[in-house]
C-alpha positions as a printed Julia matrix, in Angstrom:
270×3 Matrix{Float64}:
  -2.78  -23.49  -22.2
  -1.67  -24.46  -18.69
   1.95  -24.59  -19.86
   1.69  -21.03  -21.18
   0.28  -19.54  -17.98
   2.39  -21.61  -15.57
   5.28  -19.08  -15.34
   2.81  -16.29  -14.51
   1.06  -18.49  -11.95
   4.41  -19.31  -10.3
   5.26  -15.59  -10.08
   1.87  -14.81   -8.52
   2.29  -17.72   -6.11
   5.82  -16.65   -5.07
   5.27  -12.89   -4.85
   1.66  -12.59   -3.67
   0.05  -15.78   -2.37
   2.93  -17.07   -0.22
   3.81  -13.69    1.44
   0.15  -12.94    2.21
  -0.4   -16.49    3.42
   2.65  -16.28    5.7
   1.4   -12.93    7.0
  -1.99  -14.41    7.85
  -0.36  -17.46    9.48
   1.85  -15.31   11.72
  -1.21  -13.38   12.89
  -2.93  -16.51   14.26
  -0.03  -18.75   15.33
   2.42  -18.21   18.2
   3.29  -21.37   20.11
  -0.13  -22.59   19.01
  -3.31  -21.25   17.47
  -4.43  -17.91   18.95
  -6.7   -14.98   18.17
  -5.06  -12.74   20.78
  -3.54  -10.47   18.15
  -6.93   -9.81   16.56
  -8.5    -9.3    20.0
  -6.01   -6.51   20.63
  -6.65   -4.92   17.24
 -10.42   -4.79   17.8
 -10.45   -3.92   21.52
  -7.49   -1.67   22.36
  -7.92    2.08   21.9
  -4.53    2.69   20.28
  -5.45    0.48   17.34
  -8.9     2.05   16.95
  -7.43    5.57   17.07
  -4.78    4.67   14.5
  -7.31    3.12   12.1
  -9.69    6.07   12.58
  -6.9     8.6    11.95
  -5.73    6.68    8.87
  -9.22    6.72    7.34
  -9.72   10.41    8.24
  -6.43   11.42    6.61
  -7.13    9.23    3.58
 -10.55   10.85    3.16
  -9.12   14.36    3.52
  -6.34   13.61    1.01
  -8.88   12.16   -1.44
 -11.18   15.2    -1.23
  -8.33   17.72   -1.64
  -6.8    15.71   -4.49
 -10.19   15.64   -6.26
 -10.67   19.4    -5.85
  -7.19   20.04   -7.27
  -7.08   17.24   -9.81
 -10.43   17.76  -11.54
  -9.64   21.26  -12.9
  -6.19   20.05  -14.05
  -7.67   17.06  -15.88
 -10.41   19.23  -17.37
  -7.84   21.75  -18.61
  -5.66   19.0   -20.11
  -8.73   17.62  -21.89
  -9.82   21.03  -23.2
  -6.6    22.43  -24.67
  -4.9    21.37  -27.95
  -2.91   18.14  -27.92
   0.51   19.8   -27.55
  -0.53   21.68  -24.43
  -2.29   18.59  -23.14
   0.95   16.59  -23.37
   2.81   19.36  -21.55
   0.25   19.47  -18.71
   0.26   15.69  -18.29
   4.06   15.66  -18.38
   4.13   18.14  -15.5
   1.61   15.98  -13.62
   3.72   12.81  -13.89
   7.07   14.62  -13.51
   7.19   14.01   -9.71
   7.25   10.26  -10.43
  10.88   10.72  -11.47
  11.79   11.69   -7.9
  11.53    9.32   -4.96
   8.79    9.71   -2.38
  11.42   10.13    0.34
  13.02   13.11   -1.41
   9.64   14.77   -1.98
   8.67   14.24    1.66
  11.93   15.84    2.83
  11.35   18.72    0.4
   7.96   19.41    1.99
   9.54   19.15    5.43
  12.05   21.84    4.44
   9.33   24.06    2.99
   6.84   23.8     5.86
   9.08   23.8     8.93
   9.16   26.79   11.3
  12.2    28.28    9.56
  11.08   27.11    6.12
  10.36   29.15    3.01
   6.6    29.51    3.61
   6.87   30.71    7.21
   9.74   33.06    6.32
   7.77   34.5     3.38
   4.64   35.06    5.49
   6.69   36.77    8.19
   8.4    38.94    5.54
   4.93   40.08    4.4
   3.92   40.7     8.05
   1.04   38.28    7.61
   2.11   36.4    10.74
   4.22   37.36   13.75
   5.08   33.83   14.88
   5.86   30.8    12.66
   2.87   28.61   11.9
   2.87   24.94   12.91
   2.74   23.48    9.4
   4.62   20.22   10.01
   4.73   17.46   12.61
   0.96   17.36   12.54
  -1.95   16.18   10.38
  -1.86   19.31    8.19
   1.68   18.71    6.99
   0.93   15.03    6.4
  -2.12   15.84    4.27
  -0.32   18.5     2.21
   2.65   16.28    1.33
   0.48   13.22    0.69
  -1.8    15.15   -1.66
   1.22   16.28   -3.67
   2.5    12.71   -3.98
  -0.85   11.1    -4.84
  -2.28   13.83   -7.08
  -1.2    12.09  -10.35
  -3.28    9.05   -9.36
  -6.33   11.34   -9.35
  -5.56   13.32  -12.51
  -4.76   10.42  -14.84
  -8.02    8.41  -14.37
 -10.01   11.64  -14.64
  -8.25   12.61  -17.86
  -8.74    9.12  -19.34
 -12.48    9.32  -18.64
 -12.84   12.88  -19.95
 -11.1    11.9   -23.18
 -13.95    9.48  -23.9
 -16.66   12.15  -23.53
 -17.66   13.32  -27.04
 -16.99   17.03  -27.51
 -20.13   17.25  -29.64
 -22.24   16.95  -26.5
 -21.03   20.33  -25.21
 -21.72   21.91  -28.6
 -25.17   20.3   -28.67
 -25.94   21.76  -25.26
 -24.84   25.2   -26.4
 -26.96   24.92  -29.57
 -30.0    24.22  -27.39
 -29.47   27.45  -25.5
 -27.74   26.12  -22.37
 -24.93   28.17  -20.86
 -21.44   26.6   -20.67
 -21.76   26.19  -16.91
 -25.19   24.52  -17.2
 -23.93   22.2   -19.95
 -20.95   21.29  -17.77
 -23.11   20.52  -14.72
 -25.86   18.64  -16.58
 -23.8    16.84  -19.23
 -20.03   16.78  -18.72
 -19.89   16.3   -14.94
 -22.21   13.23  -14.81
 -20.31   11.57  -17.66
 -17.01   12.12  -15.83
 -18.2    10.5   -12.59
 -16.67    7.07  -13.41
 -13.27    8.8   -13.56
 -14.01   10.57  -10.28
 -14.85    7.25   -8.62
 -11.78    5.53  -10.09
  -9.43    8.37   -9.03
 -10.9     8.62   -5.54
 -10.6     4.86   -5.04
  -6.96    4.81   -6.15
  -5.95    7.77   -3.98
  -7.88    6.57   -0.91
  -6.53    3.02   -1.05
  -2.93    4.11   -1.68
  -3.13    6.61    1.19
  -4.26    3.88    3.6
  -0.84    2.24    3.33
   1.36    5.35    3.27
   4.37    5.21    5.59
   7.28    7.53    4.79
   5.3    10.76    4.44
   3.32   10.54    7.72
   6.48    9.34    9.48
   8.42   12.45    8.4
   5.7    15.1     8.26
   3.73   13.76   11.22
   6.69   13.96   13.56
   5.55   10.9    15.54
   2.21   12.51   16.41
   0.3    11.25   13.37
   0.38    7.49   13.81
  -1.18    5.81   10.79
  -1.72    2.08   10.45
   1.48    1.49    8.47
   3.47    3.11   11.28
   1.67    0.88   13.78
   2.88   -2.16   11.84
   6.43   -0.79   11.78
   6.52   -0.04   15.51
   5.14   -3.45   16.44
   8.06   -5.0    14.59
  10.91   -2.57   15.3
  10.14   -1.47   18.87
   8.18   -4.37   20.4
   9.32   -7.3    18.22
   5.69   -8.46   17.96
   5.42   -9.89   14.48
   2.06  -11.47   15.26
   0.46   -8.15   16.22
   1.99   -6.44   13.18
   0.68   -9.22   10.93
  -2.82   -8.94   12.41
  -2.88   -5.18   11.76
  -1.65   -5.75    8.2
  -4.28   -8.42    7.56
  -7.08   -6.16    8.84
  -5.81   -3.32    6.63
  -5.63   -5.67    3.63
  -9.18   -6.88    4.23
 -10.33   -3.25    4.52
  -8.82   -2.48    1.12
 -10.43   -5.57   -0.45
 -13.77   -4.56    1.07
 -13.43   -1.07   -0.44
 -12.64   -2.52   -3.87
 -15.63   -4.88   -3.57
 -17.96   -2.0    -2.64
 -16.68    0.21   -5.46
 -16.93   -2.67   -7.97
 -20.7    -2.56   -7.49
 -20.66    0.81   -9.28
 -17.65    0.62  -11.61
 -15.61   -2.3   -12.94
 -12.22   -2.95  -11.36
 -10.68   -2.97  -14.84
 -11.62    0.68  -15.19
 -10.22    1.58  -11.76
  -6.94   -0.15  -12.58
  -6.73    1.63  -15.92
  -7.16   -1.43  -18.14
 -10.13    0.06  -20.01
C-alpha cells in the first residue's frame, strides 16, 4: 500500500509541504529567530487596512456573485437538458480566456473613454465620465465576472440533487410556486449556497492581477502587499509573514465552514 501511494506523497511533499514550510521558515528567521515580521503584520496600520479591505472586497464579491449566480443555476436546473448544457457552457466559457485578458477587457470597458461611459454620455444620462475603474467598484465588477462560475457550478450541482417531485407535491397541496420555492427548494439548496460562497470568498482573498489592474494602485489587497514587500522593499520575511497569516485565515474559514458542510462537498467531490 505504501509503495502505491509513495509517488503521490512525494508530489505533495515537493509541491505543497516544502514550499509552505520554507515560507513559514522565512517569516521567522533572519539572521536568527525573530517574530518581528509578525509584530509588524499585527500592529502596523497598513497591514490592518489591507487585510480589512481584502475581506470587505471578498465579501462584496461573494454577495454579488450569489445574487447573480443563483438565478443562473436555477434556470439551468429548470430547463430541458439541451438548454441546460448551453447555459453551463456559457458559464464556463470565460475559463478559456486568461484572467489577465479578461481584466484588461474590463479596464477597456470601464475606463473614462470606455464603451460604458461613452454609451451613457450618448444617452445624455451623464455629462461627465463616471469613475468606474481604479477604485473598489471596478475591482469588484471584474472579480465577480471572473469568479462567477465558481458560484454557479456548486449551486447547479446541489440543485440537480433536489427531487423535482417536491415542487409538484407543494403545488398539489395548494402552495403557490413562490411559497414552494421559499419553503422547500431554497432550504434544500443552502448547501450549494454555502459551498459556492466559500469557494468565491476564499479565491477572492488571494486575487492579484484584477485588483492590481482595476484598482489602479489605490485598492491594495493582501496579495499586492506580498508582491510589494518582495519587489519594492526586498523584504521576503515580511512578505512570508503576510502570506502565512493569509493562509491561516483561509484554513480557519474552511474549518469553520466544515462544521456545517463537509469539505468534500465544497471541493466538488460529492
